[in-house]
Amino acid sequence: MLDAATTQVIGPVPTRPPGRRRARGPWMLISGLLTLLLAGTALFAVAPLRRPLPAPTVTRTVPASTVIPGTAPVVPWPKIGQAALSVEGVGSLGTSGGSKPVPIASVTKVMTAYVILTEHPIGRGEHGPKLTVSSAQAAAYPKEQARGESLVPVVAGAVFTERQALQALLLPSANNMARILAAWDAGSIEAFVAKMNDTAAALGMTHTHYTDPSGYDPGTVSTAVDQVILARKAMKLPAFAEIVAQKTATLPVAGTVRNYNSLVGHDGVVGIKTGSTDEAGGCLVFAAVVKVDGRKITVVGAVLGQPGANTPVQLARVFRVTRPLVRTAAGAIGVHPVVRAGDEVALVRGPLGAVTTLDAARDVTVVGWPGMRVRLDVDVPEVPARLPAEAEHGRITAAAGGIVSAGVPLRSAVELEPPSTWDRIRQHR
């Protein structure tokens, strides 16, 4: 038991000074601010990454068209009459002598044959249906002969196949066979001539008018340009192209006949038709085949109104002025580069300044001649965000007239890379 002398008195426990408890508040505030700052920074950094990158843009850098380099060919046009020269599928080499309709003599028979073959088609080597010479048609022969017309002998009851009749029409240029074919097809010469004019209008031969199926009538008129239009269409008919390329043929009654077109077989000439009268002079519509880079190209032309005292002189003159035209066209046509391998075709811009170019993988070439205008077509699909260097992407083609070159691939010059995460964040600071 403790006595009074040893009793220990325990006083109240002192409380923590008020100042220390309040000191905790600023630290919590600073901590909260730091947390908010870090969170905001994170949101600021992440926000750009959430936005999708824009697709790379492509800007074409080659022109829409260009010209084949070099000196344009000088065409030796005849000094008299009309002429026109065209390259099938490529374009025109030009014309001379104006566009006034003039008599065309037996060149008319190209339309006669064209109408017959479109109404009664036959293939190469086929003879087709038969037609019989009437008594009236045979009886007209002596009068036709007395007028000095170009004819084949016929007799009443003679039977010609369609092919033989066309050979008589196109090789020895028989006026009487033009009339026989016209009546066989349409029932009368007048009805057939109406078909000829309807066909000319449909083909766009706006300066052509036919009055007979043979061209003996000087009222049948046309132009060199219109006859080139028709010749291009006629040469697409296999039987026509086959017949006009023949030098001879064997016919009923007449026996062996020869082609008046003595140019056939020379300088690539494969037809088409001569014509000559006092009113028309010497006329020739011609076609020649030129080989270019393993491809056959057809040159079609017409020469009208060459002077001369008679048919042999007129035809000799028209042949003489035609040869240089054929040779000039053959020498002018070639394969020409219009865009070189490695040339820039398009510029590609990626996001945040990334750049590459699309260049031609090899030469872009066309068939044509110097000075000719060429269209350039570029096709580039959507460019991905990453495009390796030397990657093929897109194509370029060239078109000269109707001939389109094979497409040439485009290749990227350097790698196109999407921007890094850091670049995207830094760009938006």
mmCIF file of C-alpha atoms in Angstrom, residues 32-408:
data_model
loop_
_atom_site.group_PDB
_atom_site.id
_atom_site.type_symbol
_atom_site.label_atom_id
_atom_site.label_comp_id
_atom_site.label_asym_id
_atom_site.label_seq_id
_atom_site.Cartn_x
_atom_site.Cartn_y
_atom_site.Cartn_z
ATOM 1 C CA GLY A 32 -3.193 16.443 -56.389
ATOM 2 C CA LEU A 33 -1.915 19.091 -58.742
ATOM 3 C CA LEU A 34 0.952 16.864 -59.830
ATOM 4 C CA THR A 35 -1.483 14.022 -60.467
ATOM 5 C CA LEU A 36 -3.716 16.257 -62.544
ATOM 6 C CA LEU A 37 -0.727 17.598 -64.440
ATOM 7 C CA LEU A 38 0.539 14.114 -65.227
ATOM 8 C CA ALA A 39 -2.910 12.994 -66.259
ATOM 9 C CA GLY A 40 -3.327 16.020 -68.514
ATOM 10 C CA THR A 41 0.067 15.444 -70.054
ATOM 11 C CA ALA A 42 -0.855 11.844 -70.750
ATOM 12 C CA LEU A 43 -4.143 12.886 -72.301
ATOM 13 C CA PHE A 44 -2.375 15.546 -74.362
ATOM 14 C CA ALA A 45 0.128 12.955 -75.598
ATOM 15 C CA VAL A 46 -2.445 10.280 -76.365
ATOM 16 C CA ALA A 47 -4.979 12.537 -78.070
ATOM 17 C CA PRO A 48 -2.993 12.931 -81.356
ATOM 18 C CA LEU A 49 -2.496 9.177 -81.487
ATOM 19 C CA ARG A 50 -6.242 8.665 -81.444
ATOM 20 C CA ARG A 51 -6.734 10.762 -84.567
ATOM 21 C CA PRO A 52 -6.450 8.722 -87.826
ATOM 22 C CA LEU A 53 -3.591 9.651 -90.124
ATOM 23 C CA PRO A 54 -4.625 11.251 -93.421
ATOM 24 C CA ALA A 55 -3.990 9.104 -96.494
ATOM 25 C CA PRO A 56 -0.991 10.005 -98.661
ATOM 26 C CA THR A 57 -1.846 12.362 -101.529
ATOM 27 C CA VAL A 58 -0.777 11.855 -105.145
ATOM 28 C CA THR A 59 0.007 14.729 -107.519
ATOM 29 C CA ARG A 60 0.530 13.914 -111.183
ATOM 30 C CA THR A 61 3.685 15.577 -112.510
ATOM 31 C CA VAL A 62 3.697 14.458 -116.173
ATOM 32 C CA PRO A 63 1.566 16.492 -118.624
ATOM 33 C CA ALA A 64 -1.711 15.208 -120.026
ATOM 34 C CA SER A 65 -0.149 15.052 -123.487
ATOM 35 C CA THR A 66 3.189 15.368 -125.196
ATOM 36 C CA VAL A 67 4.664 15.359 -128.691
ATOM 37 C CA ILE A 68 6.859 12.648 -130.195
ATOM 38 C CA PRO A 69 10.305 14.253 -130.449
ATOM 39 C CA GLY A 70 12.040 14.722 -133.769
ATOM 40 C CA THR A 71 11.351 16.316 -137.126
ATOM 41 C CA ALA A 72 7.874 15.769 -138.525
ATOM 42 C CA PRO A 73 7.811 13.909 -141.865
ATOM 43 C CA VAL A 74 7.540 15.979 -145.032
ATOM 44 C CA VAL A 75 4.896 14.366 -147.254
ATOM 45 C CA PRO A 76 5.554 14.659 -151.030
ATOM 46 C CA TRP A 77 1.999 15.602 -152.046
ATOM 47 C CA PRO A 78 1.124 15.582 -155.750
ATOM 48 C CA LYS A 79 1.137 19.042 -157.317
ATOM 49 C CA ILE A 80 -2.186 18.446 -159.082
ATOM 50 C CA GLY A 81 -5.441 16.948 -157.829
ATOM 51 C CA GLN A 82 -6.368 15.800 -154.333
ATOM 52 C CA ALA A 83 -4.661 13.419 -151.958
ATOM 53 C CA ALA A 84 -5.097 12.100 -148.420
ATOM 54 C CA LEU A 85 -2.942 9.788 -146.339
ATOM 55 C CA SER A 86 -3.900 7.996 -143.132
ATOM 56 C CA VAL A 87 -2.398 5.356 -140.857
ATOM 57 C CA GLU A 88 -4.980 2.921 -139.563
ATOM 58 C CA GLY A 89 -5.414 3.208 -135.807
ATOM 59 C CA VAL A 90 -2.878 6.043 -135.523
ATOM 60 C CA GLY A 91 -4.046 9.105 -137.424
ATOM 61 C CA SER A 92 -3.829 11.253 -140.526
ATOM 62 C CA LEU A 93 -0.574 12.283 -142.163
ATOM 63 C CA GLY A 94 -2.441 15.080 -143.902
ATOM 64 C CA THR A 95 -4.266 16.028 -147.088
ATOM 65 C CA SER A 96 -3.700 18.172 -150.148
ATOM 66 C CA GLY A 97 -5.731 19.728 -152.941
ATOM 67 C CA GLY A 98 -8.740 20.927 -150.979
ATOM 68 C CA SER A 99 -12.099 19.267 -150.378
ATOM 69 C CA LYS A 100 -14.187 20.066 -153.457
ATOM 70 C CA PRO A 101 -16.126 16.988 -154.664
ATOM 71 C CA VAL A 102 -14.729 15.747 -158.001
ATOM 72 C CA PRO A 103 -15.462 12.805 -160.336
ATOM 73 C CA ILE A 104 -13.844 9.583 -159.105
ATOM 74 C CA ALA A 105 -14.358 7.187 -162.032
ATOM 75 C CA SER A 106 -14.039 3.488 -161.158
ATOM 76 C CA VAL A 107 -12.983 4.215 -157.577
ATOM 77 C CA THR A 108 -16.787 4.234 -157.227
ATOM 78 C CA LYS A 109 -16.671 0.433 -157.340
ATOM 79 C CA VAL A 110 -15.237 0.330 -153.819
ATOM 80 C CA MET A 111 -18.638 1.441 -152.550
ATOM 81 C CA THR A 112 -20.405 -0.983 -154.894
ATOM 82 C CA ALA A 113 -18.384 -3.874 -153.487
ATOM 83 C CA TYR A 114 -18.829 -2.633 -149.920
ATOM 84 C CA VAL A 115 -22.624 -2.545 -150.243
ATOM 85 C CA ILE A 116 -22.711 -6.007 -151.874
ATOM 86 C CA LEU A 117 -20.516 -7.554 -149.155
ATOM 87 C CA THR A 118 -22.424 -5.978 -146.295
ATOM 88 C CA GLU A 119 -25.745 -7.159 -147.823
ATOM 89 C CA HIS A 120 -24.364 -10.592 -148.816
ATOM 90 C CA PRO A 121 -21.368 -11.355 -146.540
ATOM 91 C CA ILE A 122 -18.850 -13.994 -147.576
ATOM 92 C CA GLY A 123 -15.587 -15.018 -145.932
ATOM 93 C CA ARG A 124 -12.104 -15.436 -147.348
ATOM 94 C CA GLY A 125 -12.093 -18.071 -150.065
ATOM 95 C CA GLU A 126 -15.888 -18.414 -150.082
ATOM 96 C CA HIS A 127 -17.788 -18.058 -153.362
ATOM 97 C CA GLY A 128 -21.206 -17.203 -151.969
ATOM 98 C CA PRO A 129 -24.480 -17.237 -153.910
ATOM 99 C CA LYS A 130 -24.734 -17.354 -157.706
ATOM 100 C CA LEU A 131 -26.109 -14.801 -160.141
ATOM 101 C CA THR A 132 -27.047 -15.311 -163.772
ATOM 102 C CA VAL A 133 -26.470 -12.824 -166.585
ATOM 103 C CA SER A 134 -29.787 -11.935 -168.224
ATOM 104 C CA SER A 135 -30.393 -11.625 -171.971
ATOM 105 C CA ALA A 136 -30.788 -7.856 -171.626
ATOM 106 C CA GLN A 137 -27.518 -7.531 -169.722
ATOM 107 C CA ALA A 138 -25.684 -9.592 -172.313
ATOM 108 C CA ALA A 139 -27.275 -7.633 -175.151
ATOM 109 C CA ALA A 140 -26.013 -4.348 -173.690
ATOM 110 C CA TYR A 141 -22.376 -5.459 -173.986
ATOM 111 C CA PRO A 142 -21.754 -4.282 -177.584
ATOM 112 C CA LYS A 143 -23.045 -0.765 -176.893
ATOM 113 C CA GLU A 144 -20.998 -0.555 -173.686
ATOM 114 C CA GLN A 145 -17.956 -1.692 -175.628
ATOM 115 C CA ALA A 146 -18.557 0.889 -178.313
ATOM 116 C CA ARG A 147 -18.475 3.651 -175.665
ATOM 117 C CA GLY A 148 -15.010 2.493 -174.640
ATOM 118 C CA GLU A 149 -16.082 1.306 -171.195
ATOM 119 C CA SER A 150 -14.031 -1.063 -169.068
ATOM 120 C CA LEU A 151 -15.857 -4.429 -169.287
ATOM 121 C CA VAL A 152 -15.662 -8.202 -168.961
ATOM 122 C CA PRO A 153 -17.203 -10.375 -171.686
ATOM 123 C CA VAL A 154 -20.552 -11.888 -170.709
ATOM 124 C CA VAL A 155 -23.207 -13.985 -172.441
ATOM 125 C CA ALA A 156 -26.832 -14.612 -171.593
ATOM 126 C CA GLY A 157 -27.163 -17.370 -169.020
ATOM 127 C CA ALA A 158 -23.566 -17.115 -167.800
ATOM 128 C CA VAL A 159 -23.382 -17.930 -164.091
ATOM 129 C CA PHE A 160 -21.048 -16.032 -161.742
ATOM 130 C CA THR A 161 -20.610 -16.631 -158.060
ATOM 131 C CA GLU A 162 -20.636 -13.553 -155.882
ATOM 132 C CA ARG A 163 -16.884 -13.867 -155.467
ATOM 133 C CA GLN A 164 -16.303 -14.077 -159.246
ATOM 134 C CA ALA A 165 -18.563 -11.092 -159.840
ATOM 135 C CA LEU A 166 -16.611 -9.061 -157.278
ATOM 136 C CA GLN A 167 -13.335 -10.109 -158.884
ATOM 137 C CA ALA A 168 -14.661 -8.876 -162.242
ATOM 138 C CA LEU A 169 -15.727 -5.624 -160.583
ATOM 139 C CA LEU A 170 -12.513 -4.896 -158.684
ATOM 140 C CA LEU A 171 -9.632 -6.306 -160.775
ATOM 141 C CA PRO A 172 -10.339 -5.466 -164.455
ATOM 142 C CA SER A 173 -12.846 -2.832 -163.251
ATOM 143 C CA ALA A 174 -15.842 -4.094 -165.235
ATOM 144 C CA ASN A 175 -18.564 -1.454 -165.522
ATOM 145 C CA ASN A 176 -21.061 -4.009 -166.805
ATOM 146 C CA MET A 177 -20.529 -6.199 -163.749
ATOM 147 C CA ALA A 178 -21.204 -3.194 -161.492
ATOM 148 C CA ARG A 179 -24.623 -2.886 -163.147
ATOM 149 C CA ILE A 180 -25.272 -6.633 -163.025
ATOM 150 C CA LEU A 181 -24.442 -6.750 -159.308
ATOM 151 C CA ALA A 182 -26.585 -3.684 -158.593
ATOM 152 C CA ALA A 183 -29.662 -5.212 -160.248
ATOM 153 C CA TRP A 184 -29.007 -8.579 -158.557
ATOM 154 C CA ASP A 185 -28.903 -6.972 -155.118
ATOM 155 C CA ALA A 186 -31.564 -4.258 -155.273
ATOM 156 C CA GLY A 187 -33.748 -5.161 -158.251
ATOM 157 C CA SER A 188 -32.738 -2.047 -160.160
ATOM 158 C CA ILE A 189 -29.740 0.199 -160.614
ATOM 159 C CA GLU A 190 -31.632 3.175 -159.201
ATOM 160 C CA ALA A 191 -32.528 1.331 -155.994
ATOM 161 C CA PHE A 192 -28.905 0.216 -155.574
ATOM 162 C CA VAL A 193 -27.568 3.757 -156.060
ATOM 163 C CA ALA A 194 -29.907 4.891 -153.280
ATOM 164 C CA LYS A 195 -28.281 2.288 -151.033
ATOM 165 C CA MET A 196 -24.853 3.607 -151.981
ATOM 166 C CA ASN A 197 -25.777 7.141 -150.958
ATOM 167 C CA ASP A 198 -27.410 5.991 -147.741
ATOM 168 C CA THR A 199 -24.250 4.071 -146.880
ATOM 169 C CA ALA A 200 -22.047 7.074 -147.653
ATOM 170 C CA ALA A 201 -24.136 9.241 -145.337
ATOM 171 C CA ALA A 202 -23.965 6.636 -142.572
ATOM 172 C CA LEU A 203 -20.158 6.504 -142.850
ATOM 173 C CA GLY A 204 -19.828 10.290 -142.629
ATOM 174 C CA MET A 205 -18.787 10.779 -146.263
ATOM 175 C CA THR A 206 -20.291 14.250 -146.346
ATOM 176 C CA HIS A 207 -18.786 15.316 -149.701
ATOM 177 C CA THR A 208 -19.796 12.220 -151.674
ATOM 178 C CA HIS A 209 -22.714 11.642 -154.046
ATOM 179 C CA TYR A 210 -23.223 8.571 -156.238
ATOM 180 C CA THR A 211 -25.250 8.593 -159.478
ATOM 181 C CA ASP A 212 -24.252 5.151 -160.783
ATOM 182 C CA PRO A 213 -22.584 1.948 -159.470
ATOM 183 C CA SER A 214 -19.587 2.037 -161.841
ATOM 184 C CA GLY A 215 -18.311 5.637 -161.830
ATOM 185 C CA TYR A 216 -18.673 5.962 -165.596
ATOM 186 C CA ASP A 217 -21.110 8.822 -164.979
ATOM 187 C CA PRO A 218 -19.126 11.987 -164.065
ATOM 188 C CA GLY A 219 -22.007 12.952 -161.783
ATOM 189 C CA THR A 220 -20.608 10.512 -159.246
ATOM 190 C CA VAL A 221 -18.313 12.711 -157.125
ATOM 191 C CA SER A 222 -16.331 12.479 -153.901
ATOM 192 C CA THR A 223 -13.122 13.651 -152.212
ATOM 193 C CA ALA A 224 -9.849 11.985 -151.303
ATOM 194 C CA VAL A 225 -10.704 12.253 -147.601
ATOM 195 C CA ASP A 226 -14.102 10.582 -148.051
ATOM 196 C CA GLN A 227 -12.595 7.773 -150.094
ATOM 197 C CA VAL A 228 -10.065 7.085 -147.341
ATOM 198 C CA ILE A 229 -12.964 6.769 -144.889
ATOM 199 C CA LEU A 230 -14.594 4.169 -147.140
ATOM 200 C CA ALA A 231 -11.362 2.321 -147.898
ATOM 201 C CA ARG A 232 -10.610 1.852 -144.210
ATOM 202 C CA LYS A 233 -14.049 0.289 -143.710
ATOM 203 C CA ALA A 234 -13.847 -1.876 -146.837
ATOM 204 C CA MET A 235 -10.430 -3.292 -145.918
ATOM 205 C CA LYS A 236 -11.928 -4.668 -142.721
ATOM 206 C CA LEU A 237 -14.092 -7.028 -144.832
ATOM 207 C CA PRO A 238 -11.976 -10.206 -145.268
ATOM 208 C CA ALA A 239 -13.319 -11.089 -148.737
ATOM 209 C CA PHE A 240 -12.779 -7.544 -150.023
ATOM 210 C CA ALA A 241 -9.203 -7.362 -148.685
ATOM 211 C CA GLU A 242 -8.448 -10.770 -150.191
ATOM 212 C CA ILE A 243 -9.780 -9.919 -153.665
ATOM 213 C CA VAL A 244 -8.127 -6.493 -154.075
ATOM 214 C CA ALA A 245 -4.746 -8.037 -153.205
ATOM 215 C CA GLN A 246 -4.967 -10.494 -156.117
ATOM 216 C CA LYS A 247 -3.018 -9.853 -159.296
ATOM 217 C CA THR A 248 -5.150 -12.146 -161.467
ATOM 218 C CA ALA A 249 -8.382 -14.144 -161.361
ATOM 219 C CA THR A 250 -10.135 -16.681 -163.591
ATOM 220 C CA LEU A 251 -13.734 -15.865 -164.552
ATOM 221 C CA PRO A 252 -16.504 -17.447 -166.605
ATOM 222 C CA VAL A 253 -16.466 -16.422 -170.299
ATOM 223 C CA ALA A 254 -13.579 -13.951 -169.822
ATOM 224 C CA GLY A 255 -10.996 -16.462 -168.601
ATOM 225 C CA THR A 256 -7.961 -14.929 -166.861
ATOM 226 C CA VAL A 257 -8.211 -11.234 -165.979
ATOM 227 C CA ARG A 258 -5.583 -8.949 -164.479
ATOM 228 C CA ASN A 259 -5.689 -6.334 -161.750
ATOM 229 C CA TYR A 260 -5.320 -2.803 -163.152
ATOM 230 C CA ASN A 261 -3.544 -1.796 -159.934
ATOM 231 C CA SER A 262 0.067 -2.555 -160.851
ATOM 232 C CA LEU A 263 1.320 -1.345 -157.456
ATOM 233 C CA VAL A 264 -0.080 -4.464 -155.758
ATOM 234 C CA GLY A 265 2.798 -6.527 -154.389
ATOM 235 C CA HIS A 266 5.269 -3.626 -154.352
ATOM 236 C CA ASP A 267 6.223 -1.471 -151.324
ATOM 237 C CA GLY A 268 3.737 -3.418 -149.221
ATOM 238 C CA VAL A 269 0.725 -2.368 -151.339
ATOM 239 C CA VAL A 270 -2.239 -4.742 -150.872
ATOM 240 C CA GLY A 271 -4.941 -2.963 -152.966
ATOM 241 C CA ILE A 272 -7.397 -1.207 -153.418
ATOM 242 C CA LYS A 273 -8.843 0.315 -156.650
ATOM 243 C CA THR A 274 -7.929 2.330 -159.730
ATOM 244 C CA GLY A 275 -10.120 4.691 -161.741
ATOM 245 C CA SER A 276 -9.732 6.763 -164.881
ATOM 246 C CA THR A 277 -11.966 8.806 -167.182
ATOM 247 C CA ASP A 278 -11.503 12.024 -169.103
ATOM 248 C CA GLU A 279 -13.460 13.911 -166.437
ATOM 249 C CA ALA A 280 -11.848 12.266 -163.395
ATOM 250 C CA GLY A 281 -8.292 11.824 -164.654
ATOM 251 C CA GLY A 282 -6.211 9.143 -162.986
ATOM 252 C CA CYS A 283 -7.461 8.041 -159.552
ATOM 253 C CA LEU A 284 -6.250 5.496 -157.023
ATOM 254 C CA VAL A 285 -7.328 4.446 -153.577
ATOM 255 C CA PHE A 286 -4.579 2.324 -152.036
ATOM 256 C CA ALA A 287 -3.632 0.354 -148.955
ATOM 257 C CA ALA A 288 -0.178 -0.774 -147.867
ATOM 258 C CA VAL A 289 0.984 -2.836 -144.907
ATOM 259 C CA VAL A 290 4.001 -1.713 -142.886
ATOM 260 C CA LYS A 291 5.651 -3.822 -140.178
ATOM 261 C CA VAL A 292 6.541 -1.865 -137.065
ATOM 262 C CA ASP A 293 8.056 -3.609 -134.052
ATOM 263 C CA GLY A 294 6.495 -6.924 -135.087
ATOM 264 C CA ARG A 295 3.073 -5.333 -135.630
ATOM 265 C CA LYS A 296 1.369 -4.878 -139.006
ATOM 266 C CA ILE A 297 0.161 -1.312 -139.588
ATOM 267 C CA THR A 298 -2.048 -0.449 -142.571
ATOM 268 C CA VAL A 299 -1.526 2.784 -144.474
ATOM 269 C CA VAL A 300 -4.551 3.940 -146.477
ATOM 270 C CA GLY A 301 -4.577 6.773 -148.990
ATOM 271 C CA ALA A 302 -6.275 8.258 -152.010
ATOM 272 C CA VAL A 303 -5.042 10.276 -154.983
ATOM 273 C CA LEU A 304 -7.536 11.861 -157.397
ATOM 274 C CA GLY A 305 -7.416 13.947 -160.571
ATOM 275 C CA GLN A 306 -4.064 13.066 -162.113
ATOM 276 C CA PRO A 307 -3.864 14.337 -165.727
ATOM 277 C CA GLY A 308 -3.276 12.357 -168.876
ATOM 278 C CA ALA A 309 -4.499 11.901 -172.441
ATOM 279 C CA ASN A 310 -5.846 8.389 -171.861
ATOM 280 C CA THR A 311 -6.199 5.646 -169.257
ATOM 281 C CA PRO A 312 -2.627 4.245 -169.494
ATOM 282 C CA VAL A 313 -1.125 7.721 -169.113
ATOM 283 C CA GLN A 314 -3.498 8.681 -166.308
ATOM 284 C CA LEU A 315 -2.794 5.500 -164.350
ATOM 285 C CA ALA A 316 0.953 5.775 -164.910
ATOM 286 C CA ARG A 317 0.808 9.295 -163.479
ATOM 287 C CA VAL A 318 -1.246 8.293 -160.431
ATOM 288 C CA PHE A 319 1.078 5.358 -159.726
ATOM 289 C CA ARG A 320 4.113 7.650 -160.010
ATOM 290 C CA VAL A 321 2.838 10.142 -157.412
ATOM 291 C CA THR A 322 1.497 7.428 -155.105
ATOM 292 C CA ARG A 323 4.768 5.536 -154.618
ATOM 293 C CA PRO A 324 6.479 8.398 -152.712
ATOM 294 C CA LEU A 325 3.421 8.726 -150.457
ATOM 295 C CA VAL A 326 3.562 5.042 -149.525
ATOM 296 C CA ARG A 327 7.300 5.124 -148.916
ATOM 297 C CA THR A 328 7.135 8.308 -146.870
ATOM 298 C CA ALA A 329 4.433 6.869 -144.624
ATOM 299 C CA ALA A 330 6.368 3.621 -144.198
ATOM 300 C CA GLY A 331 9.531 5.516 -143.293
ATOM 301 C CA ALA A 332 7.782 7.831 -140.856
ATOM 302 C CA ILE A 333 6.006 5.234 -138.754
ATOM 303 C CA GLY A 334 8.062 3.886 -135.892
ATOM 304 C CA VAL A 335 8.165 3.121 -132.190
ATOM 305 C CA HIS A 336 9.082 6.244 -130.234
ATOM 306 C CA PRO A 337 9.703 6.772 -126.479
ATOM 307 C CA VAL A 338 7.626 9.571 -124.961
ATOM 308 C CA VAL A 339 8.521 8.964 -121.285
ATOM 309 C CA ARG A 340 11.929 7.570 -120.318
ATOM 310 C CA ALA A 341 12.663 4.947 -117.687
ATOM 311 C CA GLY A 342 13.216 6.697 -114.353
ATOM 312 C CA ASP A 343 11.261 9.818 -115.285
ATOM 313 C CA GLU A 344 9.056 11.138 -112.477
ATOM 314 C CA VAL A 345 5.366 10.576 -113.167
ATOM 315 C CA ALA A 346 3.755 11.466 -109.818
ATOM 316 C CA LEU A 347 4.665 12.965 -106.433
ATOM 317 C CA VAL A 348 3.398 11.253 -103.263
ATOM 318 C CA ARG A 349 3.139 13.218 -99.999
ATOM 319 C CA GLY A 350 2.564 11.328 -96.783
ATOM 320 C CA PRO A 351 1.519 12.732 -93.364
ATOM 321 C CA LEU A 352 3.895 15.132 -91.597
ATOM 322 C CA GLY A 353 6.026 15.815 -94.686
ATOM 323 C CA ALA A 354 7.014 12.320 -95.854
ATOM 324 C CA VAL A 355 7.638 12.360 -99.628
ATOM 325 C CA THR A 356 8.434 9.933 -102.443
ATOM 326 C CA THR A 357 7.986 9.880 -106.214
ATOM 327 C CA LEU A 358 6.497 7.328 -108.594
ATOM 328 C CA ASP A 359 8.765 6.903 -111.597
ATOM 329 C CA ALA A 360 8.399 5.021 -114.897
ATOM 330 C CA ALA A 361 9.883 1.543 -114.543
ATOM 331 C CA ARG A 362 10.889 1.524 -118.235
ATOM 332 C CA ASP A 363 10.443 3.564 -121.401
ATOM 333 C CA VAL A 364 6.871 4.376 -122.424
ATOM 334 C CA THR A 365 6.696 3.996 -126.218
ATOM 335 C CA VAL A 366 4.075 4.640 -128.908
ATOM 336 C CA VAL A 367 3.652 3.846 -132.590
ATOM 337 C CA GLY A 368 3.579 7.078 -134.556
ATOM 338 C CA TRP A 369 5.839 9.664 -136.140
ATOM 339 C CA PRO A 370 7.806 12.725 -134.921
ATOM 340 C CA GLY A 371 5.654 15.758 -134.233
ATOM 341 C CA MET A 372 2.572 13.678 -133.455
ATOM 342 C CA ARG A 373 0.671 14.511 -130.258
ATOM 343 C CA VAL A 374 0.341 11.696 -127.725
ATOM 344 C CA ARG A 375 -2.028 11.405 -124.760
ATOM 345 C CA LEU A 376 -0.557 10.223 -121.441
ATOM 346 C CA ASP A 377 -2.829 8.419 -118.978
ATOM 347 C CA VAL A 378 -1.791 7.764 -115.368
ATOM 348 C CA ASP A 379 -3.583 5.383 -113.013
ATOM 349 C CA VAL A 380 -2.438 5.357 -109.377
ATOM 350 C CA PRO A 381 -4.532 3.473 -106.804
ATOM 351 C CA GLU A 382 -4.739 4.649 -103.180
ATOM 352 C CA VAL A 383 -1.260 4.729 -101.677
ATOM 353 C CA PRO A 384 -0.793 2.869 -98.368
ATOM 354 C CA ALA A 385 0.789 4.578 -95.363
ATOM 355 C CA ARG A 386 3.953 2.497 -95.855
ATOM 356 C CA LEU A 387 5.331 2.031 -99.363
ATOM 357 C CA PRO A 388 8.740 0.382 -99.699
ATOM 358 C CA ALA A 389 11.366 1.723 -102.042
ATOM 359 C CA GLU A 390 11.209 0.315 -105.587
ATOM 360 C CA ALA A 391 7.659 -0.939 -105.010
ATOM 361 C CA GLU A 392 5.416 -1.095 -108.092
ATOM 362 C CA HIS A 393 2.360 1.085 -107.641
ATOM 363 C CA GLY A 394 0.291 2.409 -110.538
ATOM 364 C CA ARG A 395 0.762 2.449 -114.320
ATOM 365 C CA ILE A 396 1.223 4.892 -117.176
ATOM 366 C CA THR A 397 0.045 4.406 -120.766
ATOM 367 C CA ALA A 398 0.400 6.459 -123.928
ATOM 368 C CA ALA A 399 -2.110 6.711 -126.772
ATOM 369 C CA ALA A 400 -1.296 7.871 -130.291
ATOM 370 C CA GLY A 401 -4.548 7.918 -132.227
ATOM 371 C CA GLY A 402 -6.358 4.680 -131.515
ATOM 372 C CA ILE A 403 -3.287 2.643 -130.565
ATOM 373 C CA VAL A 404 -2.699 2.497 -126.807
ATOM 374 C CA SER A 405 0.688 1.379 -125.553
ATOM 375 C CA ALA A 406 1.120 -1.429 -123.095
ATOM 376 C CA GLY A 407 0.966 -0.096 -119.548
ATOM 377 C CA VAL A 408 4.307 0.601 -117.885
#
